[in-house]
């Protein structure tokens, strides 16, 4: 089973992914974490990504797709076992590239879990995390830019996956465990 966990910045993608990888024995591919790791190690990719991330902008599609392609090539086992994609795809171009890449491995995206959270709550969560996270994008100015970018470039994917019958809308406003329960219910109904 390959899943996409989808939602605005701060919607809980990383938090719910941790629980999902245990429950369903999946690999976790978080493009945000991957890029932050490159920044910490000072790689060429990290240097380039840093400017985009700290300005709340998306890394260009072409580069991001190349990075994903590398992961698949270096570790085809991941795709064989099943992956939860967190933070990818973020544009329709990325979604189409992902579908092509998975096709090469005889696979596809089976379900998209969309976490839907009120904007005030998103901002509250990210500001709270920003007190400790050291993330260059967890400050009010950049959070506002990230939310704008989400509405402009990423949210159209909701309709994209809805039309394919893959989108599961989840109320992401409650407690971590409560939300996880809703996700499990949606996925278990899907695979029943
Ligand atoms: P990325 O790392 O993907 O960040 P994001 O989408 O902005 O989302 P976050 O990681 O901030 O939030 P989340 O949804 O994971 O929520 P979390 O579980 O942490 O991307 C960062 C940047 O990298 C992008 O802006 C872009 O520049 C670049 N990038 C990455 N992928 C890219 C791509 N594919 N293409 C182009 N560029 C890309 O939760 C948030 C906080 O809330 C946490 O502190 C958590 O503990 C807390 N929390 C979680 N759930 C709850 C709850 N139910 N109740 C209360 N608190 C909660
Ligand atoms: Mg995250």
PDB file of C-alpha atoms and ligand atoms in Angstrom:
ATOM      1  CA  UNK A   1       0.000   0.000   0.000  1.00  0.00           C
ATOM      2  CA  UNK A   2       1.346   3.447  -0.960  1.00  0.00           C
ATOM      3  CA  UNK A   3      -0.194   6.415   0.814  1.00  0.00           C
ATOM      4  CA  UNK A   4       0.072  10.156   0.450  1.00  0.00           C
ATOM      5  CA  UNK A   5      -0.479  12.155   3.613  1.00  0.00           C
ATOM      6  CA  UNK A   6      -1.706  15.526   2.492  1.00  0.00           C
ATOM      7  CA  UNK A   7      -2.466  18.825   4.179  1.00  0.00           C
ATOM      8  CA  UNK A   8      -1.407  22.384   4.873  1.00  0.00           C
ATOM      9  CA  UNK A   9       1.764  23.263   6.782  1.00  0.00           C
ATOM     10  CA  UNK A  10       1.228  22.278  10.414  1.00  0.00           C
ATOM     11  CA  UNK A  11      -1.730  20.008   9.665  1.00  0.00           C
ATOM     12  CA  UNK A  12      -0.059  17.006  11.338  1.00  0.00           C
ATOM     13  CA  UNK A  13       1.415  15.114   8.380  1.00  0.00           C
ATOM     14  CA  UNK A  14       4.632  14.231  10.214  1.00  0.00           C
ATOM     15  CA  UNK A  15       2.855  13.407  13.475  1.00  0.00           C
ATOM     16  CA  UNK A  16       0.319  11.059  11.868  1.00  0.00           C
ATOM     17  CA  UNK A  17       2.974   9.508   9.593  1.00  0.00           C
ATOM     18  CA  UNK A  18       4.865   8.282  12.674  1.00  0.00           C
ATOM     19  CA  UNK A  19       1.777   6.389  13.780  1.00  0.00           C
ATOM     20  CA  UNK A  20       0.880   5.135  10.311  1.00  0.00           C
ATOM     21  CA  UNK A  21       4.300   3.634   9.572  1.00  0.00           C
ATOM     22  CA  UNK A  22       3.978   1.498  12.702  1.00  0.00           C
ATOM     23  CA  UNK A  23       0.391   0.480  12.148  1.00  0.00           C
ATOM     24  CA  UNK A  24       0.808  -0.455   8.484  1.00  0.00           C
ATOM     25  CA  UNK A  25       4.541  -1.268   8.397  1.00  0.00           C
ATOM     26  CA  UNK A  26       5.371   1.356   5.772  1.00  0.00           C
ATOM     27  CA  UNK A  27       8.447   3.383   4.827  1.00  0.00           C
ATOM     28  CA  UNK A  28       8.223   7.098   5.484  1.00  0.00           C
ATOM     29  CA  UNK A  29       9.477   9.510   2.834  1.00  0.00           C
ATOM     30  CA  UNK A  30       9.258  13.097   4.068  1.00  0.00           C
ATOM     31  CA  UNK A  31      10.728  15.513   1.530  1.00  0.00           C
ATOM     32  CA  UNK A  32      10.823  18.299   4.155  1.00  0.00           C
ATOM     33  CA  UNK A  33      12.891  16.145   6.549  1.00  0.00           C
ATOM     34  CA  UNK A  34      15.105  15.008   3.706  1.00  0.00           C
ATOM     35  CA  UNK A  35      15.826  18.610   2.692  1.00  0.00           C
ATOM     36  CA  UNK A  36      16.429  19.709   6.304  1.00  0.00           C
ATOM     37  CA  UNK A  37      18.926  16.856   6.627  1.00  0.00           C
ATOM     38  CA  UNK A  38      20.750  18.122   3.520  1.00  0.00           C
ATOM     39  CA  UNK A  39      20.783  21.645   4.973  1.00  0.00           C
ATOM     40  CA  UNK A  40      22.247  20.345   8.252  1.00  0.00           C
ATOM     41  CA  UNK A  41      24.959  18.452   6.341  1.00  0.00           C
ATOM     42  CA  UNK A  42      25.720  21.469   4.123  1.00  0.00           C
ATOM     43  CA  UNK A  43      25.347  19.575   0.816  1.00  0.00           C
ATOM     44  CA  UNK A  44      24.861  21.354  -2.518  1.00  0.00           C
ATOM     45  CA  UNK A  45      21.183  20.406  -2.491  1.00  0.00           C
ATOM     46  CA  UNK A  46      20.944  21.704   1.094  1.00  0.00           C
ATOM     47  CA  UNK A  47      22.449  25.051   0.168  1.00  0.00           C
ATOM     48  CA  UNK A  48      20.015  25.474  -2.687  1.00  0.00           C
ATOM     49  CA  UNK A  49      16.998  24.264  -0.679  1.00  0.00           C
ATOM     50  CA  UNK A  50      17.771  26.548   2.240  1.00  0.00           C
ATOM     51  CA  UNK A  51      16.921  29.741   0.316  1.00  0.00           C
ATOM     52  CA  UNK A  52      13.544  28.382  -0.759  1.00  0.00           C
ATOM     53  CA  UNK A  53      12.616  26.885   2.603  1.00  0.00           C
ATOM     54  CA  UNK A  54      13.485  29.921   4.700  1.00  0.00           C
ATOM     55  CA  UNK A  55      11.415  32.054   2.316  1.00  0.00           C
ATOM     56  CA  UNK A  56       8.436  29.703   2.527  1.00  0.00           C
ATOM     57  CA  UNK A  57       8.673  28.818  -1.163  1.00  0.00           C
ATOM     58  CA  UNK A  58       8.602  25.439  -2.882  1.00  0.00           C
ATOM     59  CA  UNK A  59      11.770  23.919  -4.298  1.00  0.00           C
ATOM     60  CA  UNK A  60      11.340  23.808  -8.121  1.00  0.00           C
ATOM     61  CA  UNK A  61       9.456  20.745  -9.376  1.00  0.00           C
ATOM     62  CA  UNK A  62      12.237  19.519 -11.650  1.00  0.00           C
ATOM     63  CA  UNK A  63      14.740  19.334  -8.802  1.00  0.00           C
ATOM     64  CA  UNK A  64      12.278  17.785  -6.360  1.00  0.00           C
ATOM     65  CA  UNK A  65      11.265  15.096  -8.851  1.00  0.00           C
ATOM     66  CA  UNK A  66      14.937  14.279  -9.466  1.00  0.00           C
ATOM     67  CA  UNK A  67      15.472  13.858  -5.713  1.00  0.00           C
ATOM     68  CA  UNK A  68      12.532  11.441  -5.487  1.00  0.00           C
ATOM     69  CA  UNK A  69      13.716   9.512  -8.519  1.00  0.00           C
ATOM     70  CA  UNK A  70      17.125   9.045  -6.825  1.00  0.00           C
ATOM     71  CA  UNK A  71      15.443   7.611  -3.715  1.00  0.00           C
ATOM     72  CA  UNK A  72      13.549   5.073  -5.796  1.00  0.00           C
ATOM     73  CA  UNK A  73      16.636   4.080  -7.789  1.00  0.00           C
ATOM     74  CA  UNK A  74      18.840   3.698  -4.722  1.00  0.00           C
ATOM     75  CA  UNK A  75      16.278   1.810  -2.704  1.00  0.00           C
ATOM     76  CA  UNK A  76      13.685  -0.028  -4.809  1.00  0.00           C
ATOM     77  CA  UNK A  77      12.870  -2.136  -1.728  1.00  0.00           C
ATOM     78  CA  UNK A  78      11.049   0.867  -0.310  1.00  0.00           C
ATOM     79  CA  UNK A  79       8.537   0.904  -3.112  1.00  0.00           C
ATOM     80  CA  UNK A  80       8.131  -2.842  -2.876  1.00  0.00           C
ATOM     81  CA  UNK A  81       7.238  -2.630   0.811  1.00  0.00           C
ATOM     82  CA  UNK A  82       4.959   0.394   0.595  1.00  0.00           C
ATOM     83  CA  UNK A  83       5.577   4.051   1.276  1.00  0.00           C
ATOM     84  CA  UNK A  84       3.889   6.908   3.014  1.00  0.00           C
ATOM     85  CA  UNK A  85       4.687  10.102   1.116  1.00  0.00           C
ATOM     86  CA  UNK A  86       4.714  13.138   3.414  1.00  0.00           C
ATOM     87  CA  UNK A  87       5.122  16.548   1.783  1.00  0.00           C
ATOM     88  CA  UNK A  88       5.260  15.112  -1.726  1.00  0.00           C
ATOM     89  CA  UNK A  89       3.548  15.654  -4.139  1.00  0.00           C
ATOM     90  CA  UNK A  90       2.966  19.388  -3.625  1.00  0.00           C
ATOM     91  CA  UNK A  91       2.005  20.349  -7.175  1.00  0.00           C
ATOM     92  CA  UNK A  92       0.061  18.671  -9.958  1.00  0.00           C
ATOM     93  CA  UNK A  93       3.357  18.273 -11.886  1.00  0.00           C
ATOM     94  CA  UNK A  94       4.828  16.375  -8.915  1.00  0.00           C
ATOM     95  CA  UNK A  95       1.726  14.181  -8.637  1.00  0.00           C
ATOM     96  CA  UNK A  96       1.965  13.239 -12.299  1.00  0.00           C
ATOM     97  CA  UNK A  97       5.680  12.493 -12.007  1.00  0.00           C
ATOM     98  CA  UNK A  98       5.048  10.349  -8.914  1.00  0.00           C
ATOM     99  CA  UNK A  99       2.417   8.334 -10.695  1.00  0.00           C
ATOM    100  CA  UNK A 100       4.844   7.735 -13.617  1.00  0.00           C
ATOM    101  CA  UNK A 101       7.674   6.724 -11.277  1.00  0.00           C
ATOM    102  CA  UNK A 102       5.499   4.271  -9.356  1.00  0.00           C
ATOM    103  CA  UNK A 103       4.214   2.816 -12.614  1.00  0.00           C
ATOM    104  CA  UNK A 104       7.791   1.804 -13.463  1.00  0.00           C
ATOM    105  CA  UNK A 105       7.731  -0.375 -10.340  1.00  0.00           C
ATOM    106  CA  UNK A 106       4.306  -1.762 -11.193  1.00  0.00           C
ATOM    107  CA  UNK A 107       2.737   0.270  -8.408  1.00  0.00           C
ATOM    108  CA  UNK A 108       0.563   3.297  -7.736  1.00  0.00           C
ATOM    109  CA  UNK A 109      -0.831   5.588  -5.035  1.00  0.00           C
ATOM    110  CA  UNK A 110      -3.644   3.696  -3.338  1.00  0.00           C
ATOM    111  CA  UNK A 111      -5.031   6.383  -1.066  1.00  0.00           C
ATOM    112  CA  UNK A 112      -4.559  10.029  -0.123  1.00  0.00           C
ATOM    113  CA  UNK A 113      -5.247  11.035   3.471  1.00  0.00           C
ATOM    114  CA  UNK A 114      -6.132  14.740   3.546  1.00  0.00           C
ATOM    115  CA  UNK A 115      -5.833  16.399   6.969  1.00  0.00           C
ATOM    116  CA  UNK A 116      -8.155  19.387   7.103  1.00  0.00           C
ATOM    117  CA  UNK A 117      -7.394  21.877   9.879  1.00  0.00           C
ATOM    118  CA  UNK A 118      -8.602  25.402  10.650  1.00  0.00           C
ATOM    119  CA  UNK A 119      -6.088  28.087   9.684  1.00  0.00           C
ATOM    120  CA  UNK A 120      -5.895  29.594  13.216  1.00  0.00           C
ATOM    121  CA  UNK A 121      -5.001  26.186  14.590  1.00  0.00           C
ATOM    122  CA  UNK A 122      -2.302  25.653  11.914  1.00  0.00           C
ATOM    123  CA  UNK A 123      -0.664  28.952  12.850  1.00  0.00           C
ATOM    124  CA  UNK A 124      -0.938  28.222  16.564  1.00  0.00           C
ATOM    125  CA  UNK A 125       0.744  24.814  16.144  1.00  0.00           C
ATOM    126  CA  UNK A 126       3.617  26.114  14.039  1.00  0.00           C
ATOM    127  CA  UNK A 127       4.308  29.091  16.321  1.00  0.00           C
ATOM    128  CA  UNK A 128       4.308  26.735  19.290  1.00  0.00           C
ATOM    129  CA  UNK A 129       6.725  24.374  17.560  1.00  0.00           C
ATOM    130  CA  UNK A 130       8.858  27.332  16.470  1.00  0.00           C
ATOM    131  CA  UNK A 131       9.798  28.015  20.108  1.00  0.00           C
ATOM    132  CA  UNK A 132      11.951  24.876  20.028  1.00  0.00           C
ATOM    133  CA  UNK A 133      12.254  23.499  16.492  1.00  0.00           C
ATOM    134  CA  UNK A 134      15.004  25.713  15.132  1.00  0.00           C
ATOM    135  CA  UNK A 135      13.172  25.492  11.789  1.00  0.00           C
ATOM    136  CA  UNK A 136      13.899  28.617   9.734  1.00  0.00           C
ATOM    137  CA  UNK A 137      10.298  28.605   8.468  1.00  0.00           C
ATOM    138  CA  UNK A 138       8.460  28.434  11.826  1.00  0.00           C
ATOM    139  CA  UNK A 139       8.023  32.215  12.291  1.00  0.00           C
ATOM    140  CA  UNK A 140       4.837  34.181  11.632  1.00  0.00           C
ATOM    141  CA  UNK A 141       6.078  35.930   8.480  1.00  0.00           C
ATOM    142  CA  UNK A 142       7.225  32.708   6.804  1.00  0.00           C
ATOM    143  CA  UNK A 143       4.220  30.732   8.081  1.00  0.00           C
ATOM    144  CA  UNK A 144       1.931  33.199   6.256  1.00  0.00           C
ATOM    145  CA  UNK A 145       3.943  32.753   3.061  1.00  0.00           C
ATOM    146  CA  UNK A 146       3.820  28.948   3.411  1.00  0.00           C
ATOM    147  CA  UNK A 147       0.036  29.057   3.817  1.00  0.00           C
ATOM    148  CA  UNK A 148      -0.292  31.252   0.704  1.00  0.00           C
ATOM    149  CA  UNK A 149       1.902  28.892  -1.301  1.00  0.00           C
ATOM    150  CA  UNK A 150      -0.192  25.981  -0.048  1.00  0.00           C
ATOM    151  CA  UNK A 151      -3.450  27.602  -1.193  1.00  0.00           C
ATOM    152  CA  UNK A 152      -2.024  28.608  -4.567  1.00  0.00           C
ATOM    153  CA  UNK A 153       0.135  25.643  -5.577  1.00  0.00           C
ATOM    154  CA  UNK A 154      -0.712  22.624  -3.425  1.00  0.00           C
ATOM    155  CA  UNK A 155      -4.413  22.705  -2.533  1.00  0.00           C
ATOM    156  CA  UNK A 156      -5.486  22.010  -6.185  1.00  0.00           C
ATOM    157  CA  UNK A 157      -4.206  18.462  -5.569  1.00  0.00           C
ATOM    158  CA  UNK A 158      -7.242  17.913  -3.363  1.00  0.00           C
ATOM    159  CA  UNK A 159      -9.525  18.039  -6.414  1.00  0.00           C
ATOM    160  CA  UNK A 160      -6.956  16.163  -8.477  1.00  0.00           C
ATOM    161  CA  UNK A 161      -7.058  13.130  -6.153  1.00  0.00           C
ATOM    162  CA  UNK A 162     -10.761  13.536  -5.445  1.00  0.00           C
ATOM    163  CA  UNK A 163     -11.494  13.075  -9.152  1.00  0.00           C
ATOM    164  CA  UNK A 164      -9.454   9.874  -9.073  1.00  0.00           C
ATOM    165  CA  UNK A 165     -11.556   8.648  -6.143  1.00  0.00           C
ATOM    166  CA  UNK A 166      -8.488   8.441  -3.891  1.00  0.00           C
ATOM    167  CA  UNK A 167      -8.976  11.386  -1.543  1.00  0.00           C
ATOM    168  CA  UNK A 168     -10.082  10.744   2.046  1.00  0.00           C
ATOM    169  CA  UNK A 169     -11.023  13.936   3.835  1.00  0.00           C
ATOM    170  CA  UNK A 170     -10.093  13.756   7.533  1.00  0.00           C
ATOM    171  CA  UNK A 171     -10.998  16.314  10.200  1.00  0.00           C
ATOM    172  CA  UNK A 172      -7.526  17.137  11.520  1.00  0.00           C
ATOM    173  CA  UNK A 173      -8.586  19.491  14.334  1.00  0.00           C
ATOM    174  CA  UNK A 174      -8.878  17.082  17.282  1.00  0.00           C
ATOM    175  CA  UNK A 175      -6.376  15.189  19.394  1.00  0.00           C
ATOM    176  CA  UNK A 176      -3.514  13.232  17.803  1.00  0.00           C
ATOM    177  CA  UNK A 177      -5.060   9.880  18.774  1.00  0.00           C
ATOM    178  CA  UNK A 178      -8.575  10.919  17.788  1.00  0.00           C
ATOM    179  CA  UNK A 179      -7.373  11.943  14.320  1.00  0.00           C
ATOM    180  CA  UNK A 180      -5.384   8.739  13.961  1.00  0.00           C
ATOM    181  CA  UNK A 181      -8.586   6.794  14.706  1.00  0.00           C
ATOM    182  CA  UNK A 182     -10.384   8.606  11.883  1.00  0.00           C
ATOM    183  CA  UNK A 183      -7.539   7.866   9.446  1.00  0.00           C
ATOM    184  CA  UNK A 184      -7.441   4.186  10.379  1.00  0.00           C
ATOM    185  CA  UNK A 185     -11.195   3.902   9.929  1.00  0.00           C
ATOM    186  CA  UNK A 186     -11.000   5.479   6.454  1.00  0.00           C
ATOM    187  CA  UNK A 187      -8.104   3.255   5.372  1.00  0.00           C
ATOM    188  CA  UNK A 188      -9.549   0.061   6.820  1.00  0.00           C
ATOM    189  CA  UNK A 189     -12.823   0.706   4.994  1.00  0.00           C
ATOM    190  CA  UNK A 190     -10.838   1.297   1.807  1.00  0.00           C
ATOM    191  CA  UNK A 191      -8.923  -2.001   2.066  1.00  0.00           C
ATOM    192  CA  UNK A 192     -11.833  -4.082   3.434  1.00  0.00           C
TER     193      UNK A 192
HETATM  194  P1  LIG B   1       7.597  20.230   5.095  1.00  0.00           P
HETATM  195  O1  LIG B   1       8.664  19.809   6.004  1.00  0.00           O
HETATM  196  O2  LIG B   1       6.853  19.236   4.321  1.00  0.00           O
HETATM  197  O3  LIG B   1       6.658  21.170   5.943  1.00  0.00           O
HETATM  198  P2  LIG B   1       5.120  21.579   5.857  1.00  0.00           P
HETATM  199  O4  LIG B   1       4.317  20.979   4.788  1.00  0.00           O
HETATM  200  O5  LIG B   1       5.162  23.063   5.889  1.00  0.00           O
HETATM  201  O6  LIG B   1       4.505  20.971   7.118  1.00  0.00           O
HETATM  202  P3  LIG B   1       5.077  20.800   8.574  1.00  0.00           P
HETATM  203  O7  LIG B   1       6.160  19.780   8.581  1.00  0.00           O
HETATM  204  O8  LIG B   1       5.382  22.131   9.159  1.00  0.00           O
HETATM  205  O9  LIG B   1       3.794  20.287   9.292  1.00  0.00           O
HETATM  206  P4  LIG B   1       3.145  18.830   9.328  1.00  0.00           P
HETATM  207  O10 LIG B   1       1.933  18.805   8.491  1.00  0.00           O
HETATM  208  O11 LIG B   1       4.168  17.774   9.120  1.00  0.00           O
HETATM  209  O12 LIG B   1       2.668  18.828  10.812  1.00  0.00           O
HETATM  210  P5  LIG B   1       3.395  18.251  12.125  1.00  0.00           P
HETATM  211  O13 LIG B   1       3.038  16.837  12.330  1.00  0.00           O
HETATM  212  O14 LIG B   1       4.820  18.625  12.103  1.00  0.00           O
HETATM  213  O15 LIG B   1       8.199  21.281   4.041  1.00  0.00           O
HETATM  214  C1  LIG B   1       9.025  22.336   4.447  1.00  0.00           C
HETATM  215  C2  LIG B   1       9.533  23.083   3.231  1.00  0.00           C
HETATM  216  O16 LIG B   1      10.366  22.209   2.444  1.00  0.00           O
HETATM  217  C3  LIG B   1       8.483  23.588   2.239  1.00  0.00           C
HETATM  218  O17 LIG B   1       7.965  24.838   2.639  1.00  0.00           O
HETATM  219  C4  LIG B   1       9.291  23.660   0.951  1.00  0.00           C
HETATM  220  O18 LIG B   1      10.124  24.796   0.943  1.00  0.00           O
HETATM  221  C5  LIG B   1      10.180  22.441   1.055  1.00  0.00           C
HETATM  222  N1  LIG B   1       9.574  21.246   0.439  1.00  0.00           N
HETATM  223  C6  LIG B   1       9.261  20.075   1.079  1.00  0.00           C
HETATM  224  N2  LIG B   1       8.717  19.203   0.230  1.00  0.00           N
HETATM  225  C7  LIG B   1       8.663  19.816  -0.979  1.00  0.00           C
HETATM  226  C8  LIG B   1       8.169  19.433  -2.256  1.00  0.00           C
HETATM  227  N3  LIG B   1       7.607  18.226  -2.460  1.00  0.00           N
HETATM  228  N4  LIG B   1       8.270  20.324  -3.273  1.00  0.00           N
HETATM  229  C9  LIG B   1       8.827  21.539  -3.085  1.00  0.00           C
HETATM  230  N5  LIG B   1       9.301  21.971  -1.897  1.00  0.00           N
HETATM  231  C10 LIG B   1       9.220  21.117  -0.845  1.00  0.00           C
HETATM  232  O19 LIG B   1       2.622  19.105  13.235  1.00  0.00           O
HETATM  233  C11 LIG B   1       2.866  20.477  13.402  1.00  0.00           C
HETATM  234  C12 LIG B   1       2.988  20.801  14.897  1.00  0.00           C
HETATM  235  O20 LIG B   1       1.739  20.599  15.514  1.00  0.00           O
HETATM  236  C13 LIG B   1       3.974  19.892  15.654  1.00  0.00           C
HETATM  237  O21 LIG B   1       4.620  20.629  16.631  1.00  0.00           O
HETATM  238  C14 LIG B   1       3.072  18.810  16.262  1.00  0.00           C
HETATM  239  O22 LIG B   1       3.599  18.271  17.429  1.00  0.00           O
HETATM  240  C15 LIG B   1       1.794  19.578  16.513  1.00  0.00           C
HETATM  241  N6  LIG B   1       0.566  18.759  16.340  1.00  0.00           N
HETATM  242  C16 LIG B   1       0.373  17.787  15.411  1.00  0.00           C
HETATM  243  N7  LIG B   1      -0.878  17.271  15.518  1.00  0.00           N
HETATM  244  C17 LIG B   1      -1.480  17.950  16.537  1.00  0.00           C
HETATM  245  C18 LIG B   1      -2.792  17.866  17.121  1.00  0.00           C
HETATM  246  N8  LIG B   1      -3.707  17.006  16.678  1.00  0.00           N
HETATM  247  N9  LIG B   1      -3.076  18.707  18.121  1.00  0.00           N
HETATM  248  C19 LIG B   1      -2.135  19.607  18.588  1.00  0.00           C
HETATM  249  N10 LIG B   1      -0.865  19.717  18.077  1.00  0.00           N
HETATM  250  C20 LIG B   1      -0.563  18.894  17.059  1.00  0.00           C
HETATM  251 MG1  LIG B   2       6.179  17.732   8.471  1.00  0.00          MG
END
